[in-house]
mmCIF file of C-alpha atoms in Angstrom:
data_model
loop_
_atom_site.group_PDB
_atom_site.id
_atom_site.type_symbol
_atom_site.label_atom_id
_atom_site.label_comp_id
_atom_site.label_asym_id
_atom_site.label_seq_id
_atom_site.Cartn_x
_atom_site.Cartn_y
_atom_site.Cartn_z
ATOM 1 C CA UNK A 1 123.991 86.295 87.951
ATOM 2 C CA UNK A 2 124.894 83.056 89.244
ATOM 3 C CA UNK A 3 121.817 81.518 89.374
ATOM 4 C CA UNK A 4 121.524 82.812 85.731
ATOM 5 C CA UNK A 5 125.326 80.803 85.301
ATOM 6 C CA UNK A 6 123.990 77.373 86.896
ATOM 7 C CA UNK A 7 121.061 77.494 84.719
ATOM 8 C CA UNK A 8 123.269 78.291 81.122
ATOM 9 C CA UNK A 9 125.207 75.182 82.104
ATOM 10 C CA UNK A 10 122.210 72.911 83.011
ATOM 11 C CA UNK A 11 120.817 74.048 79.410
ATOM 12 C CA UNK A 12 123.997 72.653 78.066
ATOM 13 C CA UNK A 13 124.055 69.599 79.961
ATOM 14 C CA UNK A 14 120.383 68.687 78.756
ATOM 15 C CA UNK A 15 121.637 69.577 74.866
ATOM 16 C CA UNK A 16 124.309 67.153 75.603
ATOM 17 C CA UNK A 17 122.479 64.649 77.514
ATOM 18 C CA UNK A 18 119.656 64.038 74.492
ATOM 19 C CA UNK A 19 121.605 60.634 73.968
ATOM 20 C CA UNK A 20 123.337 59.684 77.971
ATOM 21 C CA UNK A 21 125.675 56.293 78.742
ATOM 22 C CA UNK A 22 123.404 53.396 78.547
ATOM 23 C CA UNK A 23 123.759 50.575 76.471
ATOM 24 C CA UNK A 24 122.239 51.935 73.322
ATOM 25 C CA UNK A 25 122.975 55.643 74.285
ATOM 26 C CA UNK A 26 126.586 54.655 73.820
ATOM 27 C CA UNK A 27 126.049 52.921 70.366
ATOM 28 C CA UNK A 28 124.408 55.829 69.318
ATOM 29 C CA UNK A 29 126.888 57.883 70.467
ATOM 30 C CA UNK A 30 129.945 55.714 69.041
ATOM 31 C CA UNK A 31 128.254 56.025 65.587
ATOM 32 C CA UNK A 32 127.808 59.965 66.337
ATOM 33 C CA UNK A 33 131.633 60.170 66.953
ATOM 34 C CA UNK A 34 132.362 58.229 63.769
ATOM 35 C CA UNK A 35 130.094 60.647 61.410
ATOM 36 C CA UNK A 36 131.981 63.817 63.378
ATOM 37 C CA UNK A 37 135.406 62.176 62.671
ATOM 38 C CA UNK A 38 134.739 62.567 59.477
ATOM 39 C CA UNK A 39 136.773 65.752 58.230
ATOM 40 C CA UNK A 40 136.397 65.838 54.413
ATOM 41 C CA UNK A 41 133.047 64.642 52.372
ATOM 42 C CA UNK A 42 130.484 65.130 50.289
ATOM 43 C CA UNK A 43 127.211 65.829 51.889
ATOM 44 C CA UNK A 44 123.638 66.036 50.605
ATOM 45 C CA UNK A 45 120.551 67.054 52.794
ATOM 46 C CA UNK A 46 116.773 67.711 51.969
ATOM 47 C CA UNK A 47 114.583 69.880 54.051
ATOM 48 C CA UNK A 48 110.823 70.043 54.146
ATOM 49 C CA UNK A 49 109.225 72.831 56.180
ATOM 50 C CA UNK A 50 105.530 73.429 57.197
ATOM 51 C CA UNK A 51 104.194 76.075 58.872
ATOM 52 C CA UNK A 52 100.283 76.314 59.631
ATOM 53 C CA UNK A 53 98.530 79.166 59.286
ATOM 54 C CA UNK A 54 97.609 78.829 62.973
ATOM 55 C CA UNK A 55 100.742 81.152 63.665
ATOM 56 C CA UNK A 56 101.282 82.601 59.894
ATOM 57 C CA UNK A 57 99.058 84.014 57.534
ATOM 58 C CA UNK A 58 97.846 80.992 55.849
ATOM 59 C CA UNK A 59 100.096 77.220 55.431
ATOM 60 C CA UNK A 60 103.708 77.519 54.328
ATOM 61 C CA UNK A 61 105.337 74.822 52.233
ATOM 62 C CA UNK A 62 109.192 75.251 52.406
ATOM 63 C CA UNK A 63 111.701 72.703 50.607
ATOM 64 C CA UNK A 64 114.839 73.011 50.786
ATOM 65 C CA UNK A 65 118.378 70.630 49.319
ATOM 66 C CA UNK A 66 121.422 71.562 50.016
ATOM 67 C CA UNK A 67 124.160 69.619 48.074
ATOM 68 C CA UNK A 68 128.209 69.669 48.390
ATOM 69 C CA UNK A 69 131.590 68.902 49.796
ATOM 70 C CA UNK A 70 132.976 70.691 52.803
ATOM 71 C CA UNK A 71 136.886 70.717 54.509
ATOM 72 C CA UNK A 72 137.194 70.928 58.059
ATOM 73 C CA UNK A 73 140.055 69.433 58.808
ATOM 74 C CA UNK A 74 141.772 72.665 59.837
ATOM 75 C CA UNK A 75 139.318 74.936 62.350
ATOM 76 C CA UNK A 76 140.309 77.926 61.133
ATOM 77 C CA UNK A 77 141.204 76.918 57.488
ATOM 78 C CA UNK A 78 137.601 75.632 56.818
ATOM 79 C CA UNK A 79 136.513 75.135 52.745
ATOM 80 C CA UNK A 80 133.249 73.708 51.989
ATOM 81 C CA UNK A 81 131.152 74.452 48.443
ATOM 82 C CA UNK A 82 127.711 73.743 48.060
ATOM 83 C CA UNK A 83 125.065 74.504 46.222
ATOM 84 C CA UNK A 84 120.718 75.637 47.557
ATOM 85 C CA UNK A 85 117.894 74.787 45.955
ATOM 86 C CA UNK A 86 114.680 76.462 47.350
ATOM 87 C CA UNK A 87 110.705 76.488 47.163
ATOM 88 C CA UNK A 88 108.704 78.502 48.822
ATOM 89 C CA UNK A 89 105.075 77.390 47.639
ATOM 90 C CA UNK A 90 105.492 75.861 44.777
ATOM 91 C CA UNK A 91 107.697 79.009 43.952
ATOM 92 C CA UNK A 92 111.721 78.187 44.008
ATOM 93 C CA UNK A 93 115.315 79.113 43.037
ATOM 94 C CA UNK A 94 115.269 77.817 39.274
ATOM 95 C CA UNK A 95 119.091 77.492 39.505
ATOM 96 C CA UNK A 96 121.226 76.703 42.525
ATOM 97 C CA UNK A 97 122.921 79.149 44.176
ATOM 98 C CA UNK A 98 126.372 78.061 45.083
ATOM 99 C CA UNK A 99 127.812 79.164 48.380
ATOM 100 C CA UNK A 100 131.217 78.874 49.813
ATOM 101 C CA UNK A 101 133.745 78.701 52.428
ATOM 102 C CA UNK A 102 137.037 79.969 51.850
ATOM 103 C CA UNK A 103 140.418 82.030 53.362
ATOM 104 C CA UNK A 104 137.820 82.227 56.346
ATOM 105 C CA UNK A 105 135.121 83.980 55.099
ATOM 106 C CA UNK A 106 131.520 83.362 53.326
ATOM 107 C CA UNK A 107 130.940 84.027 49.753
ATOM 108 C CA UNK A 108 127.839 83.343 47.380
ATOM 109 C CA UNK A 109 127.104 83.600 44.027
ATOM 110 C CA UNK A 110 126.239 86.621 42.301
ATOM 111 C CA UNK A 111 122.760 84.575 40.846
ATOM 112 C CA UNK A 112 121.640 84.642 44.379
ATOM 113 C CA UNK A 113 119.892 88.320 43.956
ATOM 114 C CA UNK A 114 117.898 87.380 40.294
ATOM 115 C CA UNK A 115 116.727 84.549 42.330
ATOM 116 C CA UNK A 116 115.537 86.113 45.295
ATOM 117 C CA UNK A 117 114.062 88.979 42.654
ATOM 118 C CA UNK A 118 112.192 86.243 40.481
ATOM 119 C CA UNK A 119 110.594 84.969 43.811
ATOM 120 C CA UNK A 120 109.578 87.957 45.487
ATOM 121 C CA UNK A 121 108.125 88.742 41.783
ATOM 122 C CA UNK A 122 106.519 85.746 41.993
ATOM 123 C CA UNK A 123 104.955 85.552 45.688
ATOM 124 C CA UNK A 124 104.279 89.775 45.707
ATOM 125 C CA UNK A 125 103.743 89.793 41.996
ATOM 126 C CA UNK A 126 105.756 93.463 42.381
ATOM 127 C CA UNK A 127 109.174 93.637 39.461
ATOM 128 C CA UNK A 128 110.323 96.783 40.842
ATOM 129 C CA UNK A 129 113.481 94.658 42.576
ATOM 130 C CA UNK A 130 114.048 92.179 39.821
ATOM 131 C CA UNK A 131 114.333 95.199 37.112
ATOM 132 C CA UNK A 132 116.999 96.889 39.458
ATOM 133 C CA UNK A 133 118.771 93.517 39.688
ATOM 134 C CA UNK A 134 118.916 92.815 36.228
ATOM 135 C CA UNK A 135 120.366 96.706 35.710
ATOM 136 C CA UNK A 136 123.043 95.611 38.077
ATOM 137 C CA UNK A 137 123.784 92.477 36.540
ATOM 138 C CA UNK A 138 123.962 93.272 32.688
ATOM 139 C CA UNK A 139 126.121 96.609 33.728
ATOM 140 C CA UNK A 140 128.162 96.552 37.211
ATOM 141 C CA UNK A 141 128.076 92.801 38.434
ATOM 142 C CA UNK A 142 129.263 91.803 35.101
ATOM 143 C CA UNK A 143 132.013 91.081 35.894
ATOM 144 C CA UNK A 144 131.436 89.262 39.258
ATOM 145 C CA UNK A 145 131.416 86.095 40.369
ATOM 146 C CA UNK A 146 130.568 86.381 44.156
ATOM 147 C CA UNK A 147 129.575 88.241 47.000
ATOM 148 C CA UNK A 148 131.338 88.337 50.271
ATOM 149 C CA UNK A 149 129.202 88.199 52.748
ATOM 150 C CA UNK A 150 131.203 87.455 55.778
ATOM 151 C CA UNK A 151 134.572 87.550 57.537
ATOM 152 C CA UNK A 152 134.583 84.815 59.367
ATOM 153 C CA UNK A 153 138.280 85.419 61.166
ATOM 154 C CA UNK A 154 139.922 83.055 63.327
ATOM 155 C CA UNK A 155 138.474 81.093 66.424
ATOM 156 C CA UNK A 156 140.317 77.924 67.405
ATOM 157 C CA UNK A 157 144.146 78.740 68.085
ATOM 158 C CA UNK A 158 145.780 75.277 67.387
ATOM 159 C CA UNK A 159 143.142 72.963 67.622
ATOM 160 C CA UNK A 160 142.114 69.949 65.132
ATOM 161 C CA UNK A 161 138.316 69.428 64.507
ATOM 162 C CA UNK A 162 139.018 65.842 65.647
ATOM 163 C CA UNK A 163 140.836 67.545 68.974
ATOM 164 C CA UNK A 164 137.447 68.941 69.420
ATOM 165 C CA UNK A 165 135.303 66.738 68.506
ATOM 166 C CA UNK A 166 137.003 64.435 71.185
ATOM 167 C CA UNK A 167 136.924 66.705 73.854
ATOM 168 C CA UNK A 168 133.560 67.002 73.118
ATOM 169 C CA UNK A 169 132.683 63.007 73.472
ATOM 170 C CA UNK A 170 135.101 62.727 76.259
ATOM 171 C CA UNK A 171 132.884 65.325 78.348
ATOM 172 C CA UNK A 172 129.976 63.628 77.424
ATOM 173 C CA UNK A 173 131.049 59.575 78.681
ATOM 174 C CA UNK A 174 132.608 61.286 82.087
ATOM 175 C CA UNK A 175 130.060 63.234 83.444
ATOM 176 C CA UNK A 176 127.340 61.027 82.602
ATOM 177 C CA UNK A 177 128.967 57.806 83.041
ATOM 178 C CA UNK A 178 125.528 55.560 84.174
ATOM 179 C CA UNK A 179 123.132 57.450 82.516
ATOM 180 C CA UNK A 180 120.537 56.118 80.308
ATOM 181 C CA UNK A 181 118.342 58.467 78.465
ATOM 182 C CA UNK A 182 115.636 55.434 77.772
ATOM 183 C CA UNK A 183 115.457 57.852 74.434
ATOM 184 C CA UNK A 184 117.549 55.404 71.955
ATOM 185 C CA UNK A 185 116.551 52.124 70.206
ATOM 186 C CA UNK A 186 118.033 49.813 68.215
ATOM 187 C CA UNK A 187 116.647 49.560 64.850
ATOM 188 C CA UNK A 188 117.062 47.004 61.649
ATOM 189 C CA UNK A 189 119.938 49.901 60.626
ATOM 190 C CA UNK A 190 121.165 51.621 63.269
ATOM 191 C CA UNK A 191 119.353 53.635 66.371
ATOM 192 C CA UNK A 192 116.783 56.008 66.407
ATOM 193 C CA UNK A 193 115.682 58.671 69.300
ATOM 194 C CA UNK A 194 112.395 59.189 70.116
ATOM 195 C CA UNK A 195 111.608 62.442 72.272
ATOM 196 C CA UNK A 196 107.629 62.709 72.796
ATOM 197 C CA UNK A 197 105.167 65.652 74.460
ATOM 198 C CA UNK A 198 104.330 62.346 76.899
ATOM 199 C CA UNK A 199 108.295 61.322 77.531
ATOM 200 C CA UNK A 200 109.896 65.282 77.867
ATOM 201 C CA UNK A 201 108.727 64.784 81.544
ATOM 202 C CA UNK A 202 110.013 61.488 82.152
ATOM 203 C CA UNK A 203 113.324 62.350 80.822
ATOM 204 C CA UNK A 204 113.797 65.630 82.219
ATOM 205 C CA UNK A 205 112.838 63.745 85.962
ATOM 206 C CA UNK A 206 115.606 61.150 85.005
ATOM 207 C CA UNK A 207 118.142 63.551 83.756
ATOM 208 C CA UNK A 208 117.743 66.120 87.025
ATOM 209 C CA UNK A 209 117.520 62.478 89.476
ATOM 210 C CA UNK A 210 120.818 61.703 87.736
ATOM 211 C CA UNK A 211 122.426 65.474 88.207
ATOM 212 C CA UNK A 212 121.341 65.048 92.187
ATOM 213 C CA UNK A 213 122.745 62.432 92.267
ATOM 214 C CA UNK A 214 125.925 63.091 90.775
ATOM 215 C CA UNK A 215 126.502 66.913 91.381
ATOM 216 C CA UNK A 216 129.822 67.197 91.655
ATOM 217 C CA UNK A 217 131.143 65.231 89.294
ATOM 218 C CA UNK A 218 128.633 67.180 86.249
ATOM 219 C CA UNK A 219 129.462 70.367 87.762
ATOM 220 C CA UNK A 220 133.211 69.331 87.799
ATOM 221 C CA UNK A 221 133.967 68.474 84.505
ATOM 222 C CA UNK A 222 131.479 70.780 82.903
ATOM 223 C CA UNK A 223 133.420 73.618 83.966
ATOM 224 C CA UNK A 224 136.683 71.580 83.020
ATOM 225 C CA UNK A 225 134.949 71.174 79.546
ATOM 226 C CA UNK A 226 134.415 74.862 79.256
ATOM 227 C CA UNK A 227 137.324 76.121 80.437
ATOM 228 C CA UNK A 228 139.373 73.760 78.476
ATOM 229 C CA UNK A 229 136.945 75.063 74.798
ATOM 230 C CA UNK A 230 138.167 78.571 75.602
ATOM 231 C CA UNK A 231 141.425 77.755 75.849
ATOM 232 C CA UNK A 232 141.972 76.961 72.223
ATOM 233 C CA UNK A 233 139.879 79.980 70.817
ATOM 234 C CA UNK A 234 140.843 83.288 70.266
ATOM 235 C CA UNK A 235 138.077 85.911 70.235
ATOM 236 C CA UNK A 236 138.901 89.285 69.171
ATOM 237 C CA UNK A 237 138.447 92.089 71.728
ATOM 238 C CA UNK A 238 138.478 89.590 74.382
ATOM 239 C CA UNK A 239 141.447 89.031 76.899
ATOM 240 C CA UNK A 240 143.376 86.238 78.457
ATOM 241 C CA UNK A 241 142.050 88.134 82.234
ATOM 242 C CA UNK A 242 138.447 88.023 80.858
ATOM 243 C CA UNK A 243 138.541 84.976 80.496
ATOM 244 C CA UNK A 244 139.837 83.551 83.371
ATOM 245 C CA UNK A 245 136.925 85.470 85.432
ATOM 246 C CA UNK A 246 133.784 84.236 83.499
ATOM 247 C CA UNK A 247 135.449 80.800 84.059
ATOM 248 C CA UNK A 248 135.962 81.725 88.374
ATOM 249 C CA UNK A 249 132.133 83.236 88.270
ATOM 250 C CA UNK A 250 131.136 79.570 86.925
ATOM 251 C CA UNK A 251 133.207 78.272 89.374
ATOM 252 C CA UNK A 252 131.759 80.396 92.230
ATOM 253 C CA UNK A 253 127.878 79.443 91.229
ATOM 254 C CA UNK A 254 128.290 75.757 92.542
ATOM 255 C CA UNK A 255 126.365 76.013 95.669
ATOM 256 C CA UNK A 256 123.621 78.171 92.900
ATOM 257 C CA UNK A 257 123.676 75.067 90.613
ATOM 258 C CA UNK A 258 122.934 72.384 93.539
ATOM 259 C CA UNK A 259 120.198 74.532 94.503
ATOM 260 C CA UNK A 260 118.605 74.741 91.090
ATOM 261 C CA UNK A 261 118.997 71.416 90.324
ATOM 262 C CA UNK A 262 117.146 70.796 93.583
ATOM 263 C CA UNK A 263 114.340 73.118 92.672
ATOM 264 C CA UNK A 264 113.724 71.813 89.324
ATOM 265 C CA UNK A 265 113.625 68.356 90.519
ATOM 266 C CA UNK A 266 110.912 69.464 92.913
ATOM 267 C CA UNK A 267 109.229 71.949 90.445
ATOM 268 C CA UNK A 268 108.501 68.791 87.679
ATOM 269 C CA UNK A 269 106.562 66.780 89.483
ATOM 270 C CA UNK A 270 104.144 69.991 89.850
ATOM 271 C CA UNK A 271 100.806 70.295 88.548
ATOM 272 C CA UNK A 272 102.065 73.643 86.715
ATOM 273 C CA UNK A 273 104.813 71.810 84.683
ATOM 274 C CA UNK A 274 102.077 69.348 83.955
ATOM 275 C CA UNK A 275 99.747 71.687 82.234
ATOM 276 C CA UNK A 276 102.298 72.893 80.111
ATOM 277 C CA UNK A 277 103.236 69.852 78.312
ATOM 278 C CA UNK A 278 99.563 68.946 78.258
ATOM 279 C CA UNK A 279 99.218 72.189 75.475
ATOM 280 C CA UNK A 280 102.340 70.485 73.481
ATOM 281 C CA UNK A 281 100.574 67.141 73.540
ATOM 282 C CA UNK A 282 100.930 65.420 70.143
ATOM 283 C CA UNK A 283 103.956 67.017 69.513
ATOM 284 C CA UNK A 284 107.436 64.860 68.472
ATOM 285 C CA UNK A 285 110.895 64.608 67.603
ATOM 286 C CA UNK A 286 112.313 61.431 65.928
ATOM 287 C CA UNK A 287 115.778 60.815 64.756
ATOM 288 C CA UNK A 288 117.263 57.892 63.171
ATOM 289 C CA UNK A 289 121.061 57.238 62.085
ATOM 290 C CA UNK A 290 122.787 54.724 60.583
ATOM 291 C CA UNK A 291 125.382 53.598 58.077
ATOM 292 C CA UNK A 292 124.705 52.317 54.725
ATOM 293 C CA UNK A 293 127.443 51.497 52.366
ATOM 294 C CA UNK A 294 129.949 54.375 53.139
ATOM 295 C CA UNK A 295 127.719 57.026 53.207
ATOM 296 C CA UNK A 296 126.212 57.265 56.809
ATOM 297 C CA UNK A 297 122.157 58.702 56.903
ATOM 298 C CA UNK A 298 119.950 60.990 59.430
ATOM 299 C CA UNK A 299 116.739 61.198 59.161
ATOM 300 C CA UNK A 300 114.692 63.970 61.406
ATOM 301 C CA UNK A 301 111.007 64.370 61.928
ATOM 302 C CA UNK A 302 109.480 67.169 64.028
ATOM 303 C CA UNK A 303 106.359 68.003 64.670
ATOM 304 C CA UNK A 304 104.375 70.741 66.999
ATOM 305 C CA UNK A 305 101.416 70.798 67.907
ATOM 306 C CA UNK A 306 99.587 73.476 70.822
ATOM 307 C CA UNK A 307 96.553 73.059 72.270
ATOM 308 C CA UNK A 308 95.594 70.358 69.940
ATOM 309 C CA UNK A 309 96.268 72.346 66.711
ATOM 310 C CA UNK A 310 99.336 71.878 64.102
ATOM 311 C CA UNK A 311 101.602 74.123 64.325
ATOM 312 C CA UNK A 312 103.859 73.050 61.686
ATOM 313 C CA UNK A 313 106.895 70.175 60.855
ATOM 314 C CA UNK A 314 110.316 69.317 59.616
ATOM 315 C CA UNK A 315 111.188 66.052 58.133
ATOM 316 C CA UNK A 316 115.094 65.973 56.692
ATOM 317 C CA UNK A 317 117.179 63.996 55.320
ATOM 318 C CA UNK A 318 120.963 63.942 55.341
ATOM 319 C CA UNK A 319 123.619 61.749 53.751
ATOM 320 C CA UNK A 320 127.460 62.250 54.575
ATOM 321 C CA UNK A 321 129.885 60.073 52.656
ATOM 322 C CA UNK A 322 133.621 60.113 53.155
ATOM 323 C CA UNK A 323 135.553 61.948 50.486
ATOM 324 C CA UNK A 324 138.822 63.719 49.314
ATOM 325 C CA UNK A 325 138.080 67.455 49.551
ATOM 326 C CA UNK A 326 140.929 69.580 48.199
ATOM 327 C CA UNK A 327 140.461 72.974 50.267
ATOM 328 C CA UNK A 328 140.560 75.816 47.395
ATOM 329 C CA UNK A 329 140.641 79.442 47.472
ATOM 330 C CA UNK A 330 137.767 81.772 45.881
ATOM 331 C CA UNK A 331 138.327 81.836 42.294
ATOM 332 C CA UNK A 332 136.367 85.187 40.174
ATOM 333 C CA UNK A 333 136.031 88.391 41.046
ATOM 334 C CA UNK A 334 134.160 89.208 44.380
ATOM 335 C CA UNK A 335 132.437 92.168 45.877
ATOM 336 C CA UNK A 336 132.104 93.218 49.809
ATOM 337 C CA UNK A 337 127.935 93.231 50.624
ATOM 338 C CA UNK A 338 128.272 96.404 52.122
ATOM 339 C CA UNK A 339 129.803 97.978 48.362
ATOM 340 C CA UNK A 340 126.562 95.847 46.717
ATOM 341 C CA UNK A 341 124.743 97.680 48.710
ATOM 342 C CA UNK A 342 125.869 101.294 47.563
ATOM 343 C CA UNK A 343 125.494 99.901 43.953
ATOM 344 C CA UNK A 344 122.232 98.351 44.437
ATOM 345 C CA UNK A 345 120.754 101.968 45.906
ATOM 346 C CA UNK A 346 122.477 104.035 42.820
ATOM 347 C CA UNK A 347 120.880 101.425 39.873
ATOM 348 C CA UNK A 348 117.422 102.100 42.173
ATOM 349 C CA UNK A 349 117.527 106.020 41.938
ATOM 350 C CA UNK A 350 118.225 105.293 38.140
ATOM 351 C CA UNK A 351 115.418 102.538 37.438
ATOM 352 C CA UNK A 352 113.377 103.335 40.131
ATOM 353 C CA UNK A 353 113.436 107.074 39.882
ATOM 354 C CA UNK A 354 111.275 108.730 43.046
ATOM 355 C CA UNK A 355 108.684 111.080 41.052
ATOM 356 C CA UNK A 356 106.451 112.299 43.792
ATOM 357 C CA UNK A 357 107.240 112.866 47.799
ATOM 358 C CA UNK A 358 104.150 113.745 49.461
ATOM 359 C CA UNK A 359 104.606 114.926 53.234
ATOM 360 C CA UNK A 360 101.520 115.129 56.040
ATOM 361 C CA UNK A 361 101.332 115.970 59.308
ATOM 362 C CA UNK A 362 98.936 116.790 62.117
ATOM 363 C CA UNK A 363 97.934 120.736 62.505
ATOM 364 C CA UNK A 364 97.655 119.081 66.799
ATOM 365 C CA UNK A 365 101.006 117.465 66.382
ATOM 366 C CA UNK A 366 104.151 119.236 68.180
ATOM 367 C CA UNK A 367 106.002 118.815 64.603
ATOM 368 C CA UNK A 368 103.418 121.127 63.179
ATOM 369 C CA UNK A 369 103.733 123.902 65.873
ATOM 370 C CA UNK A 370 107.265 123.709 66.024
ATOM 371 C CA UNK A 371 106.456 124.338 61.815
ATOM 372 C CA UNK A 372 104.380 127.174 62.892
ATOM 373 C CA UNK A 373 106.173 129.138 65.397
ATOM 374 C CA UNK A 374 109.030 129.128 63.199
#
C-alpha cells in the first residue's frame, strides 16, 4: 500500500511538474496564475476530435464549441451557463444545448434529448427514440425547462478559488524551486510547451534526477500540500479521524517514495523503457498561451501515433476574457433524471408498444431441465 502511496504522489508531482522553475517555466507559470485568478468571465472553446479507425470502426470526426460565462468566485456557490454545439460526422446538435451551474447542482436543457434523438436517427437511421422523445415533449416535458442531472453538494468549507488557486502555485515554486522542465519557449505572444515521443524520456530523467536530488523537500511539502487541500473540504461520509490517517499512511511511505524514485531513475535508462516510447514515436503534445487584448488564448494540439500508425488528435482552442458574471439561480421548471427516466419508459410502452416476446433455450441447458423436472 505504500509503495502504491509514493507512486499516487509521484503521478501528481509529474502533472504538476509539466511546466518546473526555470526561467521560462516561471513566465509560463506567472501567466497560468493570472488566467486562474480570473474568477468571473466569459469563455469560448472549440474542440476538434479524430479518431482512426485503427482502434474504432472506421475514422471519427468530432467537433465540438462550447460557449459561455461561468462564476467561481465562491467554491461551493459556483454559476456558470453555457451553451454545446456538437458534430459527430458531419451529423450535429442543430441547436445548442444550454447547460448550467446553479444552487450546486447541474442542470441542462430539456432540447438536449430531441437532439441526441435526431442524431442517433441520423448515424443508426433507427426513429424509434426520437418518436418517444417527441411524445414526451409535446405532452409531459411541456412544461419543462431543464433537467437536473446532478447534485453537486458542498466540497470546500471556507475556501476562495483564489485561496486555492494560490496554494496550488505556492506548492508548485517550493518544491521545485531550480527546476527547469527545458519544455517551455518563448514565443512572438507568449510561451508554448512542447512535450514529444523523443523528449518524454529526457524529461522524465530530469524530473526523477531533480526528485533525487531533492527528496525531502518534494516529499515534504507535497504532503503539506495535501494535507493542507483536505483541510478545507468537506466530503460527506468521511470523518475528521479518516482523514488524519490517509494523511499519517502518506507520511509513513517516505522511505517507499525514496526507494521508488530510485528505481525509476534506474529503470529509464533501460532498454525496456526504450522500446516503449519507440511504439509512441511521432506522437505530440503542444500548448501555447498568451494574452491578447483582454482575452487571454490556449491553443492545444495532440497527436498519437503507435507503431507508426495514427491513432487519432485534438487540436482546441480556448479564449477566456475577464467579465462581470452575476451568479443566478435556475429559472423554469426542472425535473430530477431519475423521474425522466420513469416518464421516458411509460411514453415507450405507449409508442413503442412490445407486440411479440419470443423465449429460447437449450433442451442441454440446466435452465431447461430445471423446466423439465418441474
Amino acid at each position: 500500500m505504500k509503495k502504491l502511496v509514493s507512486i499516487l504522489l509521484v503521478c501528481l508531482m509529474s502533472i504538476t511538474m509539466l511546466t518546473g522553475c526555470g526561467v521560462n517555466d516561471l513566465a509560463y507559470l506567472n501567466l497560468s496564475k493570472e488566467i486562474a485568478d480570473i474568477s468571473e468571465f466569459k469563455f469560448d472553446n472549440q474542440t476538434q476530435i479524430k479518431v482512426s479507425k485503427e482502434i474504432a470502426e472506421k475514422n471519427y470526426n468530432i467537433d465540438l464549441n462550447l460557449k459561455g460565462e461561468a462564476n467561481v468566485k465562491d467554491l461551493n456557490k459556483m454559476y456558470a451557463s453555457f451553451d454545446l454545439q456538437l458534430k459527430f460526422n458531419g451529423i450535429g446538435i442543430e441547436n445548442p444545448v444550454n447547460f448550467k451551474i446553479a444552487d450546486n447542482n447541474l442542470y441542462v436543457s430539456k432540447s438536449a434529448l430531441l437532439e441526441i434523438a435526431e442524431i442517433q436517427k441520423e448515424i443508426e437511421g433507427n426513429s424509434s427514440y426520437k418518436k418517444v422523445m417527441d411524445e414526451l415533449h409535446k405532452n409531459e416535458l411541456k412544461n419543462v425547462d431543464y433537467i437536473l442531472l446532478a447534485d453537486l453538494g458542498t466540497t470546500y468549507e471556507n475556501t476562495s478559488y483564489k485561496e486555492m488557486s494560490d496554494k496550488a502555485f505556492d506548492y508548485i515554486k517550493t518544491a521545485f524551486k531550480g527546476f527547469d522542465s527545458k519544455l517551455v519557449t518563448k514565443t512572438a505572444k507568449g510561451y508554448s510547451m512542447e512535450l514529444t515521443s523523443e523528449g518524454v524520456l529526457a524529461f522524465a530523467e530530469n524530473l526523477f534526477k531533480y526528485l533525487s536530488e531533492n527528496k525531502e523537500l518534494v516529499f515534504d511539502e507535497t504532503i503539506k500540500y495535501i494535507a493542507d487541500i483536505y483541510s478545507t473540504m468537506e466530503m460527506e461520509d468521511v470523518t475528521e479521524e479518516e482523514i488524519q490517517e490517509v494523511i499519517q499512511e502518506m507520511k509513513d511511505s517516505r522511505q517507499e517514495f525514496y526507494d521508488f524514485v530510485d528505481e525509476a531513475a534506474v529503470m529509464l535508462k533501460s532498454d525496456e523503457v526504450k522500446t516503449y516510447l519507440n511504439m509512441i514515436k511521432g506522437s505530440k503534445f503542444e500548448e501555447e498561451l498568451y494574452k491578447e487584448g483582454q482575452s487571454y488564448k490556449q491553443k492545444i494540439e495532440t497527436e498519437l501515433v503507435y507503431e507508426g500508425k495514427d491513432m487519432g488528435s485534438i487540436v482546441s482552442t480556448t479564449s477566456i476574457t475577464p467579465a462581470k458574471v452575476q451568479s443566478e439561480s435556475i429559472k423554469g421548471e426542472v425535473i430530477k433524471a431519475e423521474e425522466l427516466e420513469d416518464l421516458y419508459n411509460n411514453t415507450e410502452n405507449k409508442v413503442n408498444p412490445v407486440k411479440k416476446m419470443e423465449l429460447e433455450w437449450y433442451a442441454d441447458s440446466l435452465d431447461a431441465q430445471e423446466i423439465g423436472r418441474a
